Each structure stands twice: as structure tokens, then as C-alpha cells.
Coordinates of C-alpha atoms in Angstrom, one line a residue:
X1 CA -18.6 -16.1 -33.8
X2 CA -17.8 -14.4 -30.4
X3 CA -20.5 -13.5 -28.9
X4 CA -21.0 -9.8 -27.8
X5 CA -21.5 -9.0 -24.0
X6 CA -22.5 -5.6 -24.5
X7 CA -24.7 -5.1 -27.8
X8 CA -24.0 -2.0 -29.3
X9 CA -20.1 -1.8 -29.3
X10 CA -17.3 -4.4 -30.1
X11 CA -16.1 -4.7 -26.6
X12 CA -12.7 -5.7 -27.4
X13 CA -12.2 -2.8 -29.4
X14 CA -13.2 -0.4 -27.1
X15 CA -11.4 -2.7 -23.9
X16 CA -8.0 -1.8 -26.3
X17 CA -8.8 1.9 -27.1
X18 CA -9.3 2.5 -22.9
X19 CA -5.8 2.0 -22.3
X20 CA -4.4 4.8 -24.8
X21 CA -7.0 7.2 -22.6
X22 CA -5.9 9.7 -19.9
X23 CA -7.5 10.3 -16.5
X24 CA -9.5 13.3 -17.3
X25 CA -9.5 15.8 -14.9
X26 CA -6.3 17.3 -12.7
X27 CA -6.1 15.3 -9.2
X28 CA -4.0 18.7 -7.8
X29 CA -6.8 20.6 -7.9
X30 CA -9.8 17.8 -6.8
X31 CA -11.7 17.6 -3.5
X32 CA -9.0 14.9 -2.2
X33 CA -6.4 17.2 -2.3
X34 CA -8.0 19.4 0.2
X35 CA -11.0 21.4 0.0
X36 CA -8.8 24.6 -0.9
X37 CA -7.2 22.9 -3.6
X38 CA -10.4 21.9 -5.6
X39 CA -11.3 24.2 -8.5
X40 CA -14.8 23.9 -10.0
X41 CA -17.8 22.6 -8.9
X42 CA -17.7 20.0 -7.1
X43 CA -20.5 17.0 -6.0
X44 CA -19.7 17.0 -2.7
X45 CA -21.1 16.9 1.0
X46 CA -20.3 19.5 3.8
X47 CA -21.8 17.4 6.3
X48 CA -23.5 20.5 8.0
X49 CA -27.4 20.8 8.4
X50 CA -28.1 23.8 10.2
X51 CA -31.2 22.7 12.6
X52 CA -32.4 26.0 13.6
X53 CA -31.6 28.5 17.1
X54 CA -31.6 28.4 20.7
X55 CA -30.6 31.8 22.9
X56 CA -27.3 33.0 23.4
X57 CA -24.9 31.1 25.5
X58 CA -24.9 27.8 27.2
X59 CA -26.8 24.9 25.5
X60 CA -30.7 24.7 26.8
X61 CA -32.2 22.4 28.9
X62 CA -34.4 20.1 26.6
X63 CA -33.2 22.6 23.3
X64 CA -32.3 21.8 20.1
X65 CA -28.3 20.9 20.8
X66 CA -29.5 18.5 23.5
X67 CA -32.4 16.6 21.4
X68 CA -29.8 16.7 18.5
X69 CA -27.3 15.1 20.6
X70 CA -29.5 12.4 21.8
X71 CA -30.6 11.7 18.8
X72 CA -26.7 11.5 17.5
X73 CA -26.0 9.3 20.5
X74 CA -28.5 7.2 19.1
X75 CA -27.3 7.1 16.1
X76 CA -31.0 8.0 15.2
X77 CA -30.2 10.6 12.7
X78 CA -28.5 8.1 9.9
X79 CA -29.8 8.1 5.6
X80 CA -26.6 5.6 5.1
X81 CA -24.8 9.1 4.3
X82 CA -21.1 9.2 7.0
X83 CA -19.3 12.4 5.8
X84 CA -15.6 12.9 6.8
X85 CA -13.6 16.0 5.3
X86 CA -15.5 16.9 1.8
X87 CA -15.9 13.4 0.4
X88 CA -19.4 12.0 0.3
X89 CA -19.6 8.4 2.2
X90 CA -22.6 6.4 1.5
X91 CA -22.4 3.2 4.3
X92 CA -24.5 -0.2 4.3
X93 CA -23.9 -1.9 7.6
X94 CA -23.9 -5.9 6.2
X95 CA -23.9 -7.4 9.5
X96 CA -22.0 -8.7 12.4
X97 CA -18.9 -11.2 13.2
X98 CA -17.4 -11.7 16.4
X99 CA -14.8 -9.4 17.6
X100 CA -11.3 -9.5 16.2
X101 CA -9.6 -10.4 12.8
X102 CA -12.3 -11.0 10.0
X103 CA -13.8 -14.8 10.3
X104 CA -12.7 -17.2 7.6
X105 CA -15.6 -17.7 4.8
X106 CA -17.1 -14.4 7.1
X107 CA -18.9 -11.7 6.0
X108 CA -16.0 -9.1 5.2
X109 CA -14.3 -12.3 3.2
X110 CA -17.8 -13.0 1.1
X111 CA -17.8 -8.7 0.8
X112 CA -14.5 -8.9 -0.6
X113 CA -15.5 -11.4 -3.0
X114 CA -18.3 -9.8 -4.2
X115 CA -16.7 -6.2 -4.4
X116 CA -13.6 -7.9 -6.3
X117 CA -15.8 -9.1 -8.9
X118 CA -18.1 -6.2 -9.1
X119 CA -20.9 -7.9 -8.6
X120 CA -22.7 -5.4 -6.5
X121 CA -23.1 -3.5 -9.4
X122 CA -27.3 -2.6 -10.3
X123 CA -27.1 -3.9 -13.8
X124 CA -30.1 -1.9 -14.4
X125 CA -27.9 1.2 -14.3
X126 CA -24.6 0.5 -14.6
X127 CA -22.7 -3.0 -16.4
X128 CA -19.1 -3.4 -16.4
X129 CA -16.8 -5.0 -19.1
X130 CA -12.8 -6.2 -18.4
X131 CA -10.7 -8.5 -19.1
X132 CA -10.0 -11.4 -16.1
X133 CA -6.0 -12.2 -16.6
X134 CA -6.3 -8.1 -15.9
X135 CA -4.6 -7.3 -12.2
X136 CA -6.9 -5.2 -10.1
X137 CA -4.3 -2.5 -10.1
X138 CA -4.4 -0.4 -13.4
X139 CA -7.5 -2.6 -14.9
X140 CA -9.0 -0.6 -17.4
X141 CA -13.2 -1.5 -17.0
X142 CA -15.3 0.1 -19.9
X143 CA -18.8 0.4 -18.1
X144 CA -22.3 0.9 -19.7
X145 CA -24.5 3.2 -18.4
X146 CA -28.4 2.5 -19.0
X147 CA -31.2 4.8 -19.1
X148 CA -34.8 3.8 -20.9
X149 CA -33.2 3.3 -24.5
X150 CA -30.1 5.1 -24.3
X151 CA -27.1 3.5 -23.7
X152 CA -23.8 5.5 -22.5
X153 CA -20.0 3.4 -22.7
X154 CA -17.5 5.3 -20.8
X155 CA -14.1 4.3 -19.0
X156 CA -12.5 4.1 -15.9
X157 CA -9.3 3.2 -14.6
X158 CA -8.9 1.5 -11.1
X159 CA -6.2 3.4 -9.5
X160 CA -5.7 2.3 -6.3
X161 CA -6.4 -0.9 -4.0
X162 CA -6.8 -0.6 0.0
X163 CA -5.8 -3.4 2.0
X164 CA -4.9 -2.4 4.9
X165 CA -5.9 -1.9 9.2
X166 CA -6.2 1.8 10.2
X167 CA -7.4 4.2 13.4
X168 CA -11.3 4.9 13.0
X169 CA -11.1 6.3 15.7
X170 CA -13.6 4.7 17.6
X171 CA -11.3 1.4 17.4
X172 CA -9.3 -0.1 14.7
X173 CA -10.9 -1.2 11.1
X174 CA -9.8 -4.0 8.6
X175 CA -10.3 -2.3 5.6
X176 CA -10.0 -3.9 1.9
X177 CA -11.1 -2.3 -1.5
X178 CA -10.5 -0.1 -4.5
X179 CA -11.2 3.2 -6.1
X180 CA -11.3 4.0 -10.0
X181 CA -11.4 7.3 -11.5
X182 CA -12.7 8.6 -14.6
X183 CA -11.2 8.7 -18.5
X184 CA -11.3 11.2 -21.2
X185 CA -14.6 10.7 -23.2
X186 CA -16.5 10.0 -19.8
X187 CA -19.8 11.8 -18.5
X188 CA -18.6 12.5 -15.1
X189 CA -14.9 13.4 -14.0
X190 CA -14.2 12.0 -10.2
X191 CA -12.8 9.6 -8.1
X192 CA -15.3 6.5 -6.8
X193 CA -13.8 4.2 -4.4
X194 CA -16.0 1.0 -2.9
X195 CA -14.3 -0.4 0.8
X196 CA -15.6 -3.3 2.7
X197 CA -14.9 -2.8 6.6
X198 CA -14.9 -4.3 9.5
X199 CA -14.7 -2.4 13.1
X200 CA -12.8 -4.8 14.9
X201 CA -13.8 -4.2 18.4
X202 CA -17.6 -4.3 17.5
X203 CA -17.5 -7.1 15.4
X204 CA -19.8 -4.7 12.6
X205 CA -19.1 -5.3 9.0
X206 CA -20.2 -2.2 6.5
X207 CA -19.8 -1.9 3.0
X208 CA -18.5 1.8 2.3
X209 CA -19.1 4.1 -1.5
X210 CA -17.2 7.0 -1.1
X211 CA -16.2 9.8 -3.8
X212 CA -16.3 12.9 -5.6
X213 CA -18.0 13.7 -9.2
X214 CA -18.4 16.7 -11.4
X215 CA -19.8 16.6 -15.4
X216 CA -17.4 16.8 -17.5
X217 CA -17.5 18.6 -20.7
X218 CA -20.3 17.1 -23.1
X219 CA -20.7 18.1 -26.4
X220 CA -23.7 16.9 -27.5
X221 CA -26.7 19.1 -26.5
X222 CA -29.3 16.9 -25.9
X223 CA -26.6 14.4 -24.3
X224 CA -25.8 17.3 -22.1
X225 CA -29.3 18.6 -21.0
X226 CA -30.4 15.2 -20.3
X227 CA -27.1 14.4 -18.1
X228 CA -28.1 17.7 -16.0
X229 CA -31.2 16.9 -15.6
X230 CA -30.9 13.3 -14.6
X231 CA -27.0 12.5 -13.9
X232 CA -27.3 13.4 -10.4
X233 CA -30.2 11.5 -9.5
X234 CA -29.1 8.5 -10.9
X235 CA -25.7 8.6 -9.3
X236 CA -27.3 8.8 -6.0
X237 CA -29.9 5.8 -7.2
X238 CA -27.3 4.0 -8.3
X239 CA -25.4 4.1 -4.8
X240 CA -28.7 3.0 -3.1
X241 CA -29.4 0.2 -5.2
X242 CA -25.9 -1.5 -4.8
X243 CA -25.7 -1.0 -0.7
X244 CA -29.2 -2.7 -1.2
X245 CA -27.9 -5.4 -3.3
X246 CA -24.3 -6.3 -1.9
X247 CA -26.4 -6.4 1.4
X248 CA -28.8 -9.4 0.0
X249 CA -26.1 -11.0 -1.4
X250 CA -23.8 -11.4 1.7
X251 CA -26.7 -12.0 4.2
X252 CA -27.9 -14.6 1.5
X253 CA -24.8 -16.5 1.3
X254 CA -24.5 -16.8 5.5
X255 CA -27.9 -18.6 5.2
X256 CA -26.5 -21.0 2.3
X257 CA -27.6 -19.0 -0.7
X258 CA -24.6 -19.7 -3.6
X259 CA -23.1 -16.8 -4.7
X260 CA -23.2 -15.2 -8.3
X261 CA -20.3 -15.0 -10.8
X262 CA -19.9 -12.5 -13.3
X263 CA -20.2 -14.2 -17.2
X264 CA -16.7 -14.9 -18.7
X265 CA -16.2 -15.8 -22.1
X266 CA -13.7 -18.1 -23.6
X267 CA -11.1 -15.3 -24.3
X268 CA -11.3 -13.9 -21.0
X269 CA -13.6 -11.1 -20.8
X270 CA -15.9 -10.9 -18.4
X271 CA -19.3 -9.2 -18.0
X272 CA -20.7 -8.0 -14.1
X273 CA -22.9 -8.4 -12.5
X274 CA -23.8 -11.8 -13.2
X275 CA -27.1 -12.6 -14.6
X276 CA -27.2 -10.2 -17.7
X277 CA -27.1 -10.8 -21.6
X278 CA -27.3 -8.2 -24.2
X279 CA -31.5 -8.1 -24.4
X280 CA -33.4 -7.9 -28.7
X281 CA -34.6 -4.4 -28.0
X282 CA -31.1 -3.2 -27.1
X283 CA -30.3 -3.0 -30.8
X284 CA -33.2 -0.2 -30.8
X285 CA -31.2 1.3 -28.3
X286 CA -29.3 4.5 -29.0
X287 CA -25.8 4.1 -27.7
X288 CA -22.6 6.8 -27.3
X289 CA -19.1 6.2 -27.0
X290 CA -16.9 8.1 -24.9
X291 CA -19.9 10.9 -24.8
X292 CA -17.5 13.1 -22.8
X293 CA -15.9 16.0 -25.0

């Protein structure tokens, strides 16, 4: 009997059923289109704090715009937040190679690896499901969301892959990653897109979450109500916890640490991160499919 990797749902079944599913929201009128563009509310960041007033004119001597710039020089002021245009960028800096192209068996390849796979994922929050033979471009990934005993399966589609070298501006960047966005029946509608980089004049290798999220339409009340109330924070959780654990990961494979695989099943499917099995008590759990109206 095949066993299930996610307990409450035939995983094949619903695999199937994602690719009959549109994207569910209108890219022509999201934040990536330009902040004019975008229609409805948005989760995004501005990037502007306003820190308080000096007098008229010319910047003061020891003021606020001098301590602020010190303190940006520094690079003092960073939360792991680097905003550009209206999409929010949360950064993890991973470490260091030497200058130039990325290092055989380096840190931005073991990043790669690890961000192919999705095996930064924080299985407490998030687990995905897809098939292996899949190509990374157009793979349909049905992902369980986890909160206490409830148990959200929604879809996304991966809709673009970055490999590439551009202008940071600063000095060029080796860049490699992907984005998805959401399907109909999800919680959220947006665009999520996880990049490994490396600056290659500095040598510094980051690991880069960068999107944009509304809710979408949710029928169910209480479903609904709990998703205002607690969608947000989890999102932002969630973004912590895997800068936190793609971090360990790389930094523990430099020092000799093996790394992790995702579980794959005999017909191919595959369940990240690795380390996780459908627990007893998640038959208690109450589960939705496609919660998104």
C-alpha cells in the first residue's frame, strides 16, 4: 500500500487536480508591474521610516541625517529586511568565498542545492509535495500549511527560474533561483521568489526571499477570521525561520556536516524538507483543501 506523505489528503490526487488550476490573481495589476498598476491591498514594504526633524535647510552637525547616515554606512541599521521598488526582500548573509565566479562544492553551489530541493523549508509551518521527474519550470508543488491542529493544502506553480549575472550596483552578482506564485483555492494570492547570490567582488554569499502577498477570497468564516488574525504573522515567521535554517545547513556542510534530502517514494514523489513523516495525531487534525474561494 503506498504510503501517504501528507496524512489527510491523497497526494497524488490533489498533485493531478493542481495542474487543471489557474494562477489566481491578475499579474497586470500586481505590485511587479509597477506600484501604479497594483489594485488592492497589497503586503508590501515602502522602505521609508520617517526618523523624526531637524531645522530647515542644510543637514545639522551631529543631527539626525548625519547619525542616520553613519549608522547606514555601517550598515548598522539591518532586520535582514533590503527593500528595492515595492517588493519586500528578506536577506540572510550565508557566508563568504573568495572573490570571483562561485567556488566549486562552495557555498552558493551547496545554496543552490538546498533551495532546488526545498529543503530550507520550516516543516513546522510549511511542507511541500511534487513529483521529482517534474522540471523546475512549471512544477506544480501542493504545500501544507500547519498551524496547532489545523492543516491548510494549497497550490503553487513555479513560474519562473533565475540563473543569471546582473548589475547590483555595488558590483556584479551571480544569481540563481526561482519564484512560484499562487493557485485558485489558495489562502494568499502573490508571487514568492527564493534567490541565492553571490556579490562577486566581495566574495559574500546571501540567500534572498523576496515577494508580494494579499488574502485571497476565503469563504469559510472561521477559516477567514483565523487567517487575518494570524496569516501575516506566520508569513513573516515563516521567512525568519528558513533564513535561519538554510543558514545552518550551508555553514554545516563547509564544516563536513552531510546534507539532507527530501523523502522520495518509489513512484517519484517527493516530500521536503527532509526529516518529516505524517505524525498519529495528524489524523485528529482538521485539514482544508484549496481553502481559497
Amino acid at each position: 500500500m503506498r504510503e501517504r506523505l501528507l496524512r489527510q489528503i491523497d497526494d497524488v490526487a490533489a498533485l493531478d487536480e493542481l495542474s487543471r488550476l489557474r494562477v489566481n490573481y491578475d499579474q497586470a495589476h500586481a505590485p511587479e508591474s509597477g506600484f501604479e498598476a497594483a489594485e488592492g491591498h497589497w503586503h508590501v514594504d515602502s522602505g521609508t521610516t520617517l526618523l523624526g526633524r531637524e531645522r530647515p535647510g542644510p543637514p545639522e552637525r551631529g543631527g539626525l541625517w548625519e547619525t542616520a547616515c553613519h549608522l547606514v554606512g555601517e550598515y548598522e541599521f539591518a532586520d535582514a529586511r533590503i527593500l528595492r521598488g515595492v517588493y519586500r526582500r528578506d536577506s540572510a548573509l550565508l557566508g563568504r568565498e573568495r572573490p570571483g565566479p562561485p567556488e566549486r562544492g562552495g557555498l552558493w553551489e551547496t545554496a543552490c542545492h538546498l533551495v532546488g530541493e526545498y529543503e530550507f523549508a520550516d516543516a513546522r509551518i510549511l511542507r511541500g509535495v511534487y513529483r521529482r521527474d517534474s522540471a523546475l519550470l512549471g512544477r506544480n508543488m501542493l504545500l501544507e500549511g500547519r498551524f496547532f491542529g489545523l492543516r491548510f493544502y494549497v497550490g503553487v506553480r513555479v513560474t519562473g527560474v533565475i540563473d543569471e549575472e546582473r548589475d547590483a550596483g555595488d558590483g556584479p552578482e551571480r544569481v540563481w533561483g526561482w519564484c512560484y506564485q499562487t493557485l485558485e483555492g489558495h489562502l494568499e494570492q502573490g508571487r514568492l521568489s527564493y534567490e541565492v547570490i553571490k556579490h562577486l567582488t566581495t566574495g559574500k554569499v546571501a540567500f534572498r526571499v523576496a515577494g508580494y502577498s494579499r488574502p485571497a477570497p476565503i469563504a469559510n468564516p472561521v477559516v477567514r477570521l483565523g487567517f487575518f488574525l494570524f496569516g501575516r504573522w506566520t508569513q513573516q515567521r515563516f521567512y525568519r525561520n528558513i533564513q535561519a535554517r538554510i543558514t545552518d545547513l550551508v555553514r554545516g556542510a563547509q564544516r563536513g556536516r552531510p546534507l539532507p534530502s527530501p523523502a522520495v517514494r518509489p513512484d517519484g514523489i517527493v516530500l521536503a524538507p527532509s526529516g518529516v513523516r505524517p505524525h498519529p495525531l495528524d489524523r485528529l487534525a482538521q485539514g482544508w483543501i484549496h481553502p481559497g474561494s
